[in-house]
mmCIF file of C-alpha atoms in Angstrom:
data_model
loop_
_atom_site.group_PDB
_atom_site.id
_atom_site.type_symbol
_atom_site.label_atom_id
_atom_site.label_comp_id
_atom_site.label_asym_id
_atom_site.label_seq_id
_atom_site.Cartn_x
_atom_site.Cartn_y
_atom_site.Cartn_z
ATOM 1 C CA MET L 1 3.033 23.699 19.200
ATOM 2 C CA SER L 2 0.504 20.974 18.427
ATOM 3 C CA THR L 3 1.831 17.434 18.713
ATOM 4 C CA ASN L 4 -1.153 15.715 17.095
ATOM 5 C CA ALA L 5 -1.024 14.747 13.419
ATOM 6 C CA CYS L 6 -3.687 14.104 10.799
ATOM 7 C CA ILE L 7 -4.041 13.060 7.169
ATOM 8 C CA GLU L 8 -4.719 16.445 5.621
ATOM 9 C CA ALA L 9 -4.909 15.422 1.948
ATOM 10 C CA ILE L 10 -4.399 12.460 -0.396
ATOM 11 C CA ALA L 11 -3.654 12.383 -4.126
ATOM 12 C CA THR L 12 -3.220 9.289 -6.281
ATOM 13 C CA TYR L 13 -1.673 8.294 -9.592
ATOM 14 C CA LEU L 14 -2.389 5.348 -11.883
ATOM 15 C CA PRO L 15 -0.367 4.609 -15.041
ATOM 16 C CA GLU L 16 -2.180 4.959 -18.358
ATOM 17 C CA ALA L 17 -1.819 1.354 -19.564
ATOM 18 C CA VAL L 18 -4.564 -0.997 -18.389
ATOM 19 C CA LEU L 19 -4.497 -4.800 -18.259
ATOM 20 C CA THR L 20 -8.097 -6.014 -18.308
ATOM 21 C CA ASN L 21 -9.374 -9.480 -17.519
ATOM 22 C CA ASP L 22 -10.318 -9.875 -21.182
ATOM 23 C CA ILE L 23 -6.681 -9.325 -22.162
ATOM 24 C CA LEU L 24 -5.571 -11.843 -19.531
ATOM 25 C CA GLN L 25 -8.066 -14.361 -20.878
ATOM 26 C CA GLN L 26 -6.627 -13.967 -24.379
ATOM 27 C CA ALA L 27 -3.093 -14.471 -23.040
ATOM 28 C CA PHE L 28 -4.085 -17.516 -20.957
ATOM 29 C CA PRO L 29 -6.993 -19.343 -22.671
ATOM 30 C CA ASP L 30 -7.144 -21.952 -19.887
ATOM 31 C CA LEU L 31 -7.627 -19.273 -17.207
ATOM 32 C CA LYS L 32 -10.979 -19.559 -15.409
ATOM 33 C CA ILE L 33 -11.470 -15.823 -15.535
ATOM 34 C CA LYS L 34 -14.956 -15.659 -13.981
ATOM 35 C CA GLU L 35 -13.869 -17.685 -10.977
ATOM 36 C CA LEU L 36 -10.664 -15.668 -10.702
ATOM 37 C CA THR L 37 -12.598 -12.402 -10.805
ATOM 38 C CA ARG L 38 -14.913 -13.627 -8.058
ATOM 39 C CA LEU L 39 -11.995 -14.579 -5.819
ATOM 40 C CA THR L 40 -9.737 -11.591 -6.474
ATOM 41 C CA GLY L 41 -12.369 -8.913 -7.043
ATOM 42 C CA VAL L 42 -10.104 -7.439 -9.726
ATOM 43 C CA VAL L 43 -11.495 -6.478 -13.141
ATOM 44 C CA GLN L 44 -8.496 -4.502 -14.358
ATOM 45 C CA ARG L 45 -5.144 -3.261 -13.155
ATOM 46 C CA HIS L 46 -2.825 -0.451 -14.309
ATOM 47 C CA ILE L 47 0.675 -1.166 -15.612
ATOM 48 C CA ALA L 48 3.633 1.219 -15.417
ATOM 49 C CA ALA L 49 4.992 2.291 -18.793
ATOM 50 C CA PRO L 50 8.375 0.903 -19.911
ATOM 51 C CA GLY L 51 11.004 2.820 -17.963
ATOM 52 C CA GLU L 52 8.453 4.310 -15.558
ATOM 53 C CA THR L 53 9.826 3.735 -12.074
ATOM 54 C CA ALA L 54 8.247 3.806 -8.637
ATOM 55 C CA GLY L 55 9.994 7.154 -8.206
ATOM 56 C CA ASP L 56 8.362 8.497 -11.379
ATOM 57 C CA MET L 57 4.909 7.441 -10.213
ATOM 58 C CA ALA L 58 5.450 8.943 -6.752
ATOM 59 C CA PHE L 59 6.540 12.185 -8.423
ATOM 60 C CA ARG L 60 3.303 12.285 -10.429
ATOM 61 C CA ALA L 61 1.152 11.595 -7.371
ATOM 62 C CA ALA L 62 2.947 14.368 -5.460
ATOM 63 C CA GLU L 63 2.608 16.825 -8.345
ATOM 64 C CA LYS L 64 -1.117 16.091 -8.419
ATOM 65 C CA LEU L 65 -1.273 16.872 -4.693
ATOM 66 C CA PHE L 66 0.552 20.165 -5.251
ATOM 67 C CA VAL L 67 -1.807 21.130 -8.084
ATOM 68 C CA GLN L 68 -4.727 20.602 -5.714
ATOM 69 C CA HIS L 69 -2.936 22.366 -2.826
ATOM 70 C CA PRO L 70 -0.229 24.713 -4.217
ATOM 71 C CA GLU L 71 0.675 25.998 -0.745
ATOM 72 C CA TYR L 72 2.011 22.579 0.285
ATOM 73 C CA ARG L 73 5.076 22.796 -1.952
ATOM 74 C CA LYS L 74 6.666 25.429 0.300
ATOM 75 C CA GLN L 75 5.306 23.925 3.530
ATOM 76 C CA VAL L 76 6.517 20.314 3.254
ATOM 77 C CA ASP L 77 9.491 19.748 5.560
ATOM 78 C CA PHE L 78 9.916 15.961 5.308
ATOM 79 C CA ILE L 79 9.602 13.299 2.587
ATOM 80 C CA ILE L 80 8.976 9.641 3.451
ATOM 81 C CA PHE L 81 9.100 7.311 0.441
ATOM 82 C CA CYS L 82 7.781 3.751 0.783
ATOM 83 C CA SER L 83 8.642 1.298 -1.995
ATOM 84 C CA ALA L 84 10.524 -1.895 -2.765
ATOM 85 C CA GLY L 85 11.546 -0.171 -5.993
ATOM 86 C CA ARG L 86 14.282 2.423 -6.113
ATOM 87 C CA ASP L 87 15.693 4.529 -8.907
ATOM 88 C CA TYR L 88 19.278 3.768 -7.821
ATOM 89 C CA LEU L 89 21.027 1.477 -5.338
ATOM 90 C CA THR L 90 22.061 4.773 -3.771
ATOM 91 C CA PRO L 91 21.054 7.596 -3.217
ATOM 92 C CA ALA L 92 17.618 7.291 -1.652
ATOM 93 C CA THR L 93 14.797 8.006 -4.093
ATOM 94 C CA ALA L 94 13.332 10.447 -1.552
ATOM 95 C CA CYS L 95 16.399 12.658 -2.082
ATOM 96 C CA VAL L 96 15.891 12.571 -5.848
ATOM 97 C CA LEU L 97 12.222 13.467 -5.359
ATOM 98 C CA GLN L 98 13.133 16.484 -3.204
ATOM 99 C CA HIS L 99 14.978 17.883 -6.217
ATOM 100 C CA ARG L 100 12.389 16.873 -8.823
ATOM 101 C CA LEU L 101 9.541 18.331 -6.766
ATOM 102 C CA GLN L 102 11.503 21.567 -6.185
ATOM 103 C CA LEU L 103 11.161 21.373 -2.429
ATOM 104 C CA SER L 104 13.240 23.302 0.097
ATOM 105 C CA GLU L 105 16.779 22.158 0.919
ATOM 106 C CA SER L 106 15.710 22.115 4.577
ATOM 107 C CA VAL L 107 13.510 19.080 3.846
ATOM 108 C CA GLY L 108 14.465 15.758 5.456
ATOM 109 C CA ALA L 109 14.103 12.673 3.249
ATOM 110 C CA PHE L 110 14.392 8.910 3.512
ATOM 111 C CA ASP L 111 13.193 5.659 1.889
ATOM 112 C CA PHE L 112 11.840 2.516 3.480
ATOM 113 C CA ASN L 113 10.447 -0.785 2.213
ATOM 114 C CA GLN L 114 7.636 -2.538 4.069
ATOM 115 C CA GLY L 115 5.254 -3.802 1.383
ATOM 116 C CA CYS L 116 1.568 -4.018 2.165
ATOM 117 C CA THR L 117 1.995 -2.710 5.732
ATOM 118 C CA GLY L 118 3.971 0.257 4.445
ATOM 119 C CA TYR L 119 1.289 2.916 4.742
ATOM 120 C CA LEU L 120 0.826 2.153 8.443
ATOM 121 C CA TYR L 121 4.569 2.338 9.054
ATOM 122 C CA GLY L 122 4.756 5.590 7.098
ATOM 123 C CA LEU L 123 1.912 7.131 9.088
ATOM 124 C CA SER L 124 3.555 6.150 12.367
ATOM 125 C CA MET L 125 6.889 7.690 11.357
ATOM 126 C CA ALA L 126 5.228 10.879 10.094
ATOM 127 C CA LYS L 127 3.259 11.144 13.337
ATOM 128 C CA GLY L 128 6.459 10.646 15.337
ATOM 129 C CA LEU L 129 8.309 13.351 13.404
ATOM 130 C CA ILE L 130 5.465 15.770 14.050
ATOM 131 C CA ALA L 131 5.045 14.788 17.711
ATOM 132 C CA THR L 132 8.741 15.459 18.394
ATOM 133 C CA GLY L 133 8.751 18.778 16.543
ATOM 134 C CA VAL L 134 11.052 17.577 13.771
ATOM 135 C CA ALA L 135 8.411 18.248 11.102
ATOM 136 C CA ARG L 136 5.119 20.083 10.671
ATOM 137 C CA LYS L 137 4.052 18.741 7.278
ATOM 138 C CA ALA L 138 5.371 15.387 6.047
ATOM 139 C CA LEU L 139 4.864 14.121 2.504
ATOM 140 C CA LEU L 140 4.240 10.364 2.694
ATOM 141 C CA LEU L 141 4.688 8.718 -0.713
ATOM 142 C CA THR L 142 3.811 5.107 -1.512
ATOM 143 C CA SER L 143 4.642 3.690 -4.915
ATOM 144 C CA GLU L 144 5.205 0.295 -6.486
ATOM 145 C CA ALA L 145 5.855 -0.840 -10.044
ATOM 146 C CA ILE L 146 5.324 -4.390 -8.850
ATOM 147 C CA THR L 147 4.169 -5.768 -12.205
ATOM 148 C CA SER L 148 7.731 -5.386 -13.522
ATOM 149 C CA THR L 149 8.854 -7.997 -10.973
ATOM 150 C CA ILE L 150 6.177 -10.559 -11.921
ATOM 151 C CA HIS L 151 7.006 -13.184 -14.559
ATOM 152 C CA PRO L 152 4.982 -12.555 -17.757
ATOM 153 C CA LEU L 153 3.705 -16.155 -17.575
ATOM 154 C CA ASP L 154 2.776 -16.001 -13.879
ATOM 155 C CA LYS L 155 -0.959 -15.822 -14.480
ATOM 156 C CA SER L 156 -2.035 -15.862 -10.827
ATOM 157 C CA ASN L 157 0.000 -12.850 -9.689
ATOM 158 C CA ARG L 158 -0.593 -10.943 -12.916
ATOM 159 C CA ALA L 159 -4.309 -11.241 -12.166
ATOM 160 C CA ILE L 160 -3.965 -9.751 -8.679
ATOM 161 C CA PHE L 161 -1.404 -6.947 -8.734
ATOM 162 C CA GLY L 162 -1.322 -3.504 -10.316
ATOM 163 C CA ASP L 163 0.982 -0.481 -10.311
ATOM 164 C CA GLY L 164 0.247 2.901 -8.774
ATOM 165 C CA ALA L 165 1.306 5.589 -6.325
ATOM 166 C CA THR L 166 -0.152 7.867 -3.668
ATOM 167 C CA ALA L 167 0.862 11.077 -1.924
ATOM 168 C CA SER L 168 -0.468 11.871 1.553
ATOM 169 C CA LEU L 169 0.123 15.137 3.379
ATOM 170 C CA ILE L 170 0.489 14.386 7.089
ATOM 171 C CA ALA L 171 0.260 17.600 9.089
ATOM 172 C CA ALA L 172 0.283 18.895 12.643
ATOM 173 C CA THR L 173 -3.237 19.743 13.781
ATOM 174 C CA ASP L 174 -5.068 21.224 16.741
ATOM 175 C CA ARG L 175 -8.488 20.018 15.566
ATOM 176 C CA PRO L 176 -10.125 17.999 18.361
ATOM 177 C CA ASP L 177 -12.056 15.893 15.825
ATOM 178 C CA ALA L 178 -9.006 14.860 13.757
ATOM 179 C CA GLY L 179 -5.832 12.903 14.307
ATOM 180 C CA ILE L 180 -3.845 9.695 14.043
ATOM 181 C CA GLY L 181 -4.278 7.357 17.005
ATOM 182 C CA GLU L 182 -2.145 4.728 18.693
ATOM 183 C CA PHE L 183 -0.508 2.008 16.590
ATOM 184 C CA VAL L 184 -0.192 -1.757 16.857
ATOM 185 C CA PHE L 185 2.545 -3.549 14.892
ATOM 186 C CA GLY L 186 3.718 -7.132 14.584
ATOM 187 C CA THR L 187 6.231 -9.257 12.687
ATOM 188 C CA ASP L 188 6.760 -12.954 11.986
ATOM 189 C CA GLY L 189 9.968 -13.258 9.980
ATOM 190 C CA SER L 190 9.737 -17.051 9.874
ATOM 191 C CA HIS L 191 7.429 -16.501 6.877
ATOM 192 C CA HIS L 192 9.760 -14.182 4.966
ATOM 193 C CA GLU L 193 9.941 -16.618 2.032
ATOM 194 C CA ASP L 194 6.149 -16.663 1.524
ATOM 195 C CA ILE L 195 6.251 -13.282 -0.249
ATOM 196 C CA ILE L 196 9.645 -12.745 -1.801
ATOM 197 C CA VAL L 197 11.842 -11.800 -4.729
ATOM 198 C CA ARG L 198 14.621 -14.157 -3.722
ATOM 199 C CA HIS L 199 17.432 -13.134 -6.075
ATOM 200 C CA GLY L 200 18.868 -9.709 -6.781
ATOM 201 C CA GLY L 201 19.919 -8.641 -3.288
ATOM 202 C CA GLU L 202 23.206 -9.232 -1.479
ATOM 203 C CA ARG L 203 22.144 -12.719 -0.339
ATOM 204 C CA PHE L 204 21.744 -13.980 -3.930
ATOM 205 C CA PRO L 205 23.176 -11.350 -6.292
ATOM 206 C CA LEU L 206 22.397 -11.285 -9.989
ATOM 207 C CA PRO L 207 23.393 -12.409 -12.554
ATOM 208 C CA GLU L 208 25.449 -15.131 -10.854
ATOM 209 C CA SER L 209 22.431 -16.599 -9.065
ATOM 210 C CA ALA L 210 19.954 -16.385 -11.946
ATOM 211 C CA GLU L 211 18.123 -19.619 -12.553
ATOM 212 C CA ALA L 212 15.954 -21.041 -15.307
ATOM 213 C CA ASP L 213 12.171 -20.742 -15.291
ATOM 214 C CA PHE L 214 10.168 -23.500 -13.641
ATOM 215 C CA LEU L 215 6.490 -24.398 -13.226
ATOM 216 C CA ASP L 216 4.727 -24.435 -9.883
ATOM 217 C CA ALA L 217 1.932 -26.853 -8.950
ATOM 218 C CA PHE L 218 -0.684 -24.531 -10.477
ATOM 219 C CA GLY L 219 0.987 -24.071 -13.855
ATOM 220 C CA ASN L 220 2.441 -20.622 -13.131
ATOM 221 C CA VAL L 221 5.894 -19.933 -14.540
ATOM 222 C CA ARG L 222 8.305 -18.942 -11.775
ATOM 223 C CA ASN L 223 11.864 -17.687 -11.516
ATOM 224 C CA HIS L 224 13.785 -16.870 -8.332
ATOM 225 C CA ALA L 225 14.590 -13.424 -9.726
ATOM 226 C CA ARG L 226 10.845 -12.708 -9.984
ATOM 227 C CA PHE L 227 8.116 -12.008 -7.453
ATOM 228 C CA PHE L 228 6.733 -15.034 -5.614
ATOM 229 C CA MET L 229 3.754 -15.278 -3.283
ATOM 230 C CA ASN L 230 2.537 -18.356 -1.430
ATOM 231 C CA GLY L 231 -1.166 -17.620 -1.820
ATOM 232 C CA SER L 232 -2.404 -20.248 0.619
ATOM 233 C CA ALA L 233 -0.029 -19.154 3.395
ATOM 234 C CA VAL L 234 -0.845 -15.483 2.822
ATOM 235 C CA PHE L 235 -4.577 -16.194 2.983
ATOM 236 C CA GLN L 236 -4.285 -18.098 6.268
ATOM 237 C CA PHE L 237 -2.063 -15.403 7.756
ATOM 238 C CA SER L 238 -4.303 -12.516 6.651
ATOM 239 C CA VAL L 239 -7.651 -13.904 7.778
ATOM 240 C CA GLY L 240 -6.134 -15.162 11.025
ATOM 241 C CA LYS L 241 -4.155 -12.067 11.972
ATOM 242 C CA ALA L 242 -6.433 -9.206 10.852
ATOM 243 C CA PRO L 243 -9.313 -9.871 13.309
ATOM 244 C CA VAL L 244 -6.842 -10.085 16.210
ATOM 245 C CA LEU L 245 -5.181 -6.881 15.003
ATOM 246 C CA VAL L 246 -8.541 -5.087 14.969
ATOM 247 C CA GLN L 247 -9.251 -6.010 18.582
ATOM 248 C CA GLN L 248 -5.763 -4.914 19.650
ATOM 249 C CA VAL L 249 -6.112 -1.564 17.866
ATOM 250 C CA LEU L 250 -9.518 -0.939 19.445
ATOM 251 C CA GLU L 251 -8.218 -1.800 22.916
ATOM 252 C CA LYS L 252 -5.133 0.388 22.564
ATOM 253 C CA ASN L 253 -7.291 3.327 21.435
ATOM 254 C CA LYS L 254 -9.988 2.634 24.080
ATOM 255 C CA LEU L 255 -12.699 2.170 21.456
ATOM 256 C CA HIS L 256 -15.373 -0.348 20.514
ATOM 257 C CA MET L 257 -16.407 -1.732 17.107
ATOM 258 C CA ASN L 258 -19.415 0.604 16.953
ATOM 259 C CA ASP L 259 -17.147 3.645 17.382
ATOM 260 C CA VAL L 260 -15.586 3.022 13.954
ATOM 261 C CA ASP L 261 -17.296 4.533 10.899
ATOM 262 C CA LEU L 262 -15.329 2.532 8.318
ATOM 263 C CA PHE L 263 -12.817 -0.323 8.347
ATOM 264 C CA VAL L 264 -10.144 0.119 5.675
ATOM 265 C CA PHE L 265 -7.878 -2.889 5.282
ATOM 266 C CA HIS L 266 -5.046 -3.504 2.853
ATOM 267 C CA GLN L 267 -6.849 -4.412 -0.368
ATOM 268 C CA ALA L 268 -5.247 -7.833 -0.824
ATOM 269 C CA ASN L 269 -8.088 -9.537 -2.686
ATOM 270 C CA GLN L 270 -11.858 -9.892 -2.483
ATOM 271 C CA VAL L 271 -12.040 -13.234 -0.691
ATOM 272 C CA ILE L 272 -9.545 -12.203 2.003
ATOM 273 C CA LEU L 273 -11.421 -8.969 2.694
ATOM 274 C CA GLU L 274 -14.815 -10.672 2.755
ATOM 275 C CA THR L 275 -13.523 -13.402 5.081
ATOM 276 C CA ILE L 276 -12.093 -10.815 7.477
ATOM 277 C CA GLY L 277 -15.411 -8.969 7.410
ATOM 278 C CA LYS L 278 -17.345 -12.133 8.234
ATOM 279 C CA LYS L 279 -15.003 -13.003 11.100
ATOM 280 C CA LEU L 280 -15.511 -9.522 12.543
ATOM 281 C CA ARG L 281 -19.276 -9.632 11.822
ATOM 282 C CA LEU L 282 -19.039 -6.382 9.891
ATOM 283 C CA VAL L 283 -21.931 -5.194 7.771
ATOM 284 C CA PRO L 284 -20.568 -4.968 4.195
ATOM 285 C CA ALA L 285 -21.032 -1.190 4.120
ATOM 286 C CA LYS L 286 -18.458 -0.813 6.918
ATOM 287 C CA ASN L 287 -15.834 -3.040 5.258
ATOM 288 C CA HIS L 288 -14.576 -0.924 2.379
ATOM 289 C CA ILE L 289 -13.533 -2.933 -0.702
ATOM 290 C CA CYS L 290 -12.361 -1.104 -3.818
ATOM 291 C CA LEU L 291 -9.742 -3.048 -5.776
ATOM 292 C CA ALA L 292 -11.800 -3.847 -8.902
ATOM 293 C CA GLN L 293 -10.234 -1.110 -11.037
ATOM 294 C CA THR L 294 -6.712 -1.066 -9.579
ATOM 295 C CA GLY L 295 -5.860 -4.522 -8.240
ATOM 296 C CA ASN L 296 -3.542 -4.945 -5.275
ATOM 297 C CA THR L 297 -1.209 -1.925 -5.372
ATOM 298 C CA VAL L 298 0.808 -3.033 -2.308
ATOM 299 C CA ALA L 299 1.477 -0.113 0.101
ATOM 300 C CA SER L 300 -0.835 2.168 -1.881
ATOM 301 C CA THR L 301 -4.070 0.216 -1.374
ATOM 302 C CA ILE L 302 -5.094 1.906 1.886
ATOM 303 C CA PRO L 303 -4.712 5.527 0.683
ATOM 304 C CA PHE L 304 -6.412 4.544 -2.593
ATOM 305 C CA ALA L 305 -9.271 3.120 -0.506
ATOM 306 C CA ILE L 306 -9.521 6.228 1.691
ATOM 307 C CA GLU L 307 -9.716 8.442 -1.401
ATOM 308 C CA ASP L 308 -12.347 6.131 -2.905
ATOM 309 C CA ALA L 309 -14.456 6.242 0.269
ATOM 310 C CA LEU L 310 -14.256 10.045 0.323
ATOM 311 C CA LEU L 311 -15.324 10.296 -3.328
ATOM 312 C CA LYS L 312 -18.252 7.953 -2.657
ATOM 313 C CA LYS L 313 -19.159 10.062 0.412
ATOM 314 C CA LYS L 314 -18.970 7.056 2.730
ATOM 315 C CA ILE L 315 -16.792 9.171 5.025
ATOM 316 C CA ASP L 316 -16.251 12.872 5.662
ATOM 317 C CA GLN L 317 -14.330 15.242 7.889
ATOM 318 C CA GLY L 318 -14.367 13.852 11.404
ATOM 319 C CA SER L 319 -15.060 10.248 10.342
ATOM 320 C CA ARG L 320 -13.237 7.619 12.377
ATOM 321 C CA LEU L 321 -11.441 4.904 10.372
ATOM 322 C CA LEU L 322 -9.672 1.767 11.482
ATOM 323 C CA LEU L 323 -6.758 1.077 9.135
ATOM 324 C CA GLY L 324 -5.204 -2.383 8.954
ATOM 325 C CA GLY L 325 -2.290 -3.611 6.849
ATOM 326 C CA PHE L 326 -0.759 -7.071 6.523
ATOM 327 C CA GLY L 327 1.668 -8.721 4.139
ATOM 328 C CA VAL L 328 5.320 -9.234 3.241
ATOM 329 C CA GLY L 329 7.602 -10.151 6.111
ATOM 330 C CA PHE L 330 5.131 -11.324 7.434
ATOM 331 C CA SER L 331 4.262 -7.960 8.946
ATOM 332 C CA TRP L 332 1.064 -6.331 10.143
ATOM 333 C CA GLY L 333 -0.033 -3.030 11.618
ATOM 334 C CA GLY L 334 -3.069 -0.953 12.432
ATOM 335 C CA THR L 335 -4.275 2.341 13.845
ATOM 336 C CA ILE L 336 -7.261 4.648 14.192
ATOM 337 C CA VAL L 337 -7.486 7.758 12.018
ATOM 338 C CA ARG L 338 -9.927 10.647 12.212
ATOM 339 C CA LEU L 339 -9.957 12.724 9.042
#
C-alpha cells in the first residue's frame, strides 16, 4: 500500500451575489477606493446568500467535484471540514455533509477551525490518515461565510473579505513525481485577540455579553460580537513570519528556492503578498497573487489560488509548489506539494 499522498483534484464554489468596489464606494462615500484597491488587490468579493451556511457552500463545492469526477463519490473514505462556521453547535458539519453528499456510512468525518492556516492543517491531517492506512481518499473541504460576521459598517474588513468554499480530493499515490512533502507549523497564542470574534463562545456567551457598537480609530464600526482584525499587527506578523517559514520549509524538504516552480501563499491582501515576495526576492511570476475577484476567503485562498494557477497554465502535473499559510491564532504553516 502506498503511503504517499497527493492533491488529486480541486473544485471551488463562489456564491452568486457580488459586492464590487463601486457598490462599496456608494455605501461609504468617504472611502478612498482607488488607494484601498491598490493596497488590498481586491476588486470584488462574493457574498453568501441569506441563510447560506459554510456547510451549504462546502456541499456545493463537493458536488462540483463529484460532477467532474463521478467515481470519487464511492471512493471517498474520510471527510475533513475546515471552517469557523458550523450548521449546529453539535453535531459536526462534516457528519451532516456525509449524509447530504450521499457518501458511504464507512466514511470518517470531523470538523476543525484554523482560519487562514486551515488548508495546511487539513492537508497534513489528510496525509497522516493516508500514511497510516486509515484512509485512501480524503475529501478536504474549506468553507467560510465570513462576511456574515463582519459589521455592515466595518468598511475596512468588508473591502478585504469574501465568502467561498473549496473541495480537494487528497489521495494515496505511487507516482514518483507527485506528493505532499514535510510540514512546518507554528503558533503564537499571545496574539489571539488580533483576529477575533470575541463574543458568542463559552468565554463571553451571547446575548448576555452583547455590547453596543463603537468606532475604532479609523472610523470603522465595531462590535465585540463581530469579526475584528488588527490590520497593523497582522501585517507585521505576516511579512515577518512568512519569509522565515519559507526557509524552514525548504530546509525540512531539502530543497532550494530555485527548486520551487510557484510560491502560493494565503491570499491575505496585495501589499502583504508583494512585501513577502520582495523579502524573498521572488520574481513576480513565481509569487502567485489572485484575490482580485474573490477577496480573502480565509482557509480557501490557497486552493482557489492553485486552481487559478492551473487554469492559467502557470503550473501542470509534476509542478512543485511551496504553500504557506498564516493568520488567526496567530498560526502559520507550510509545505511542499507536487501535483
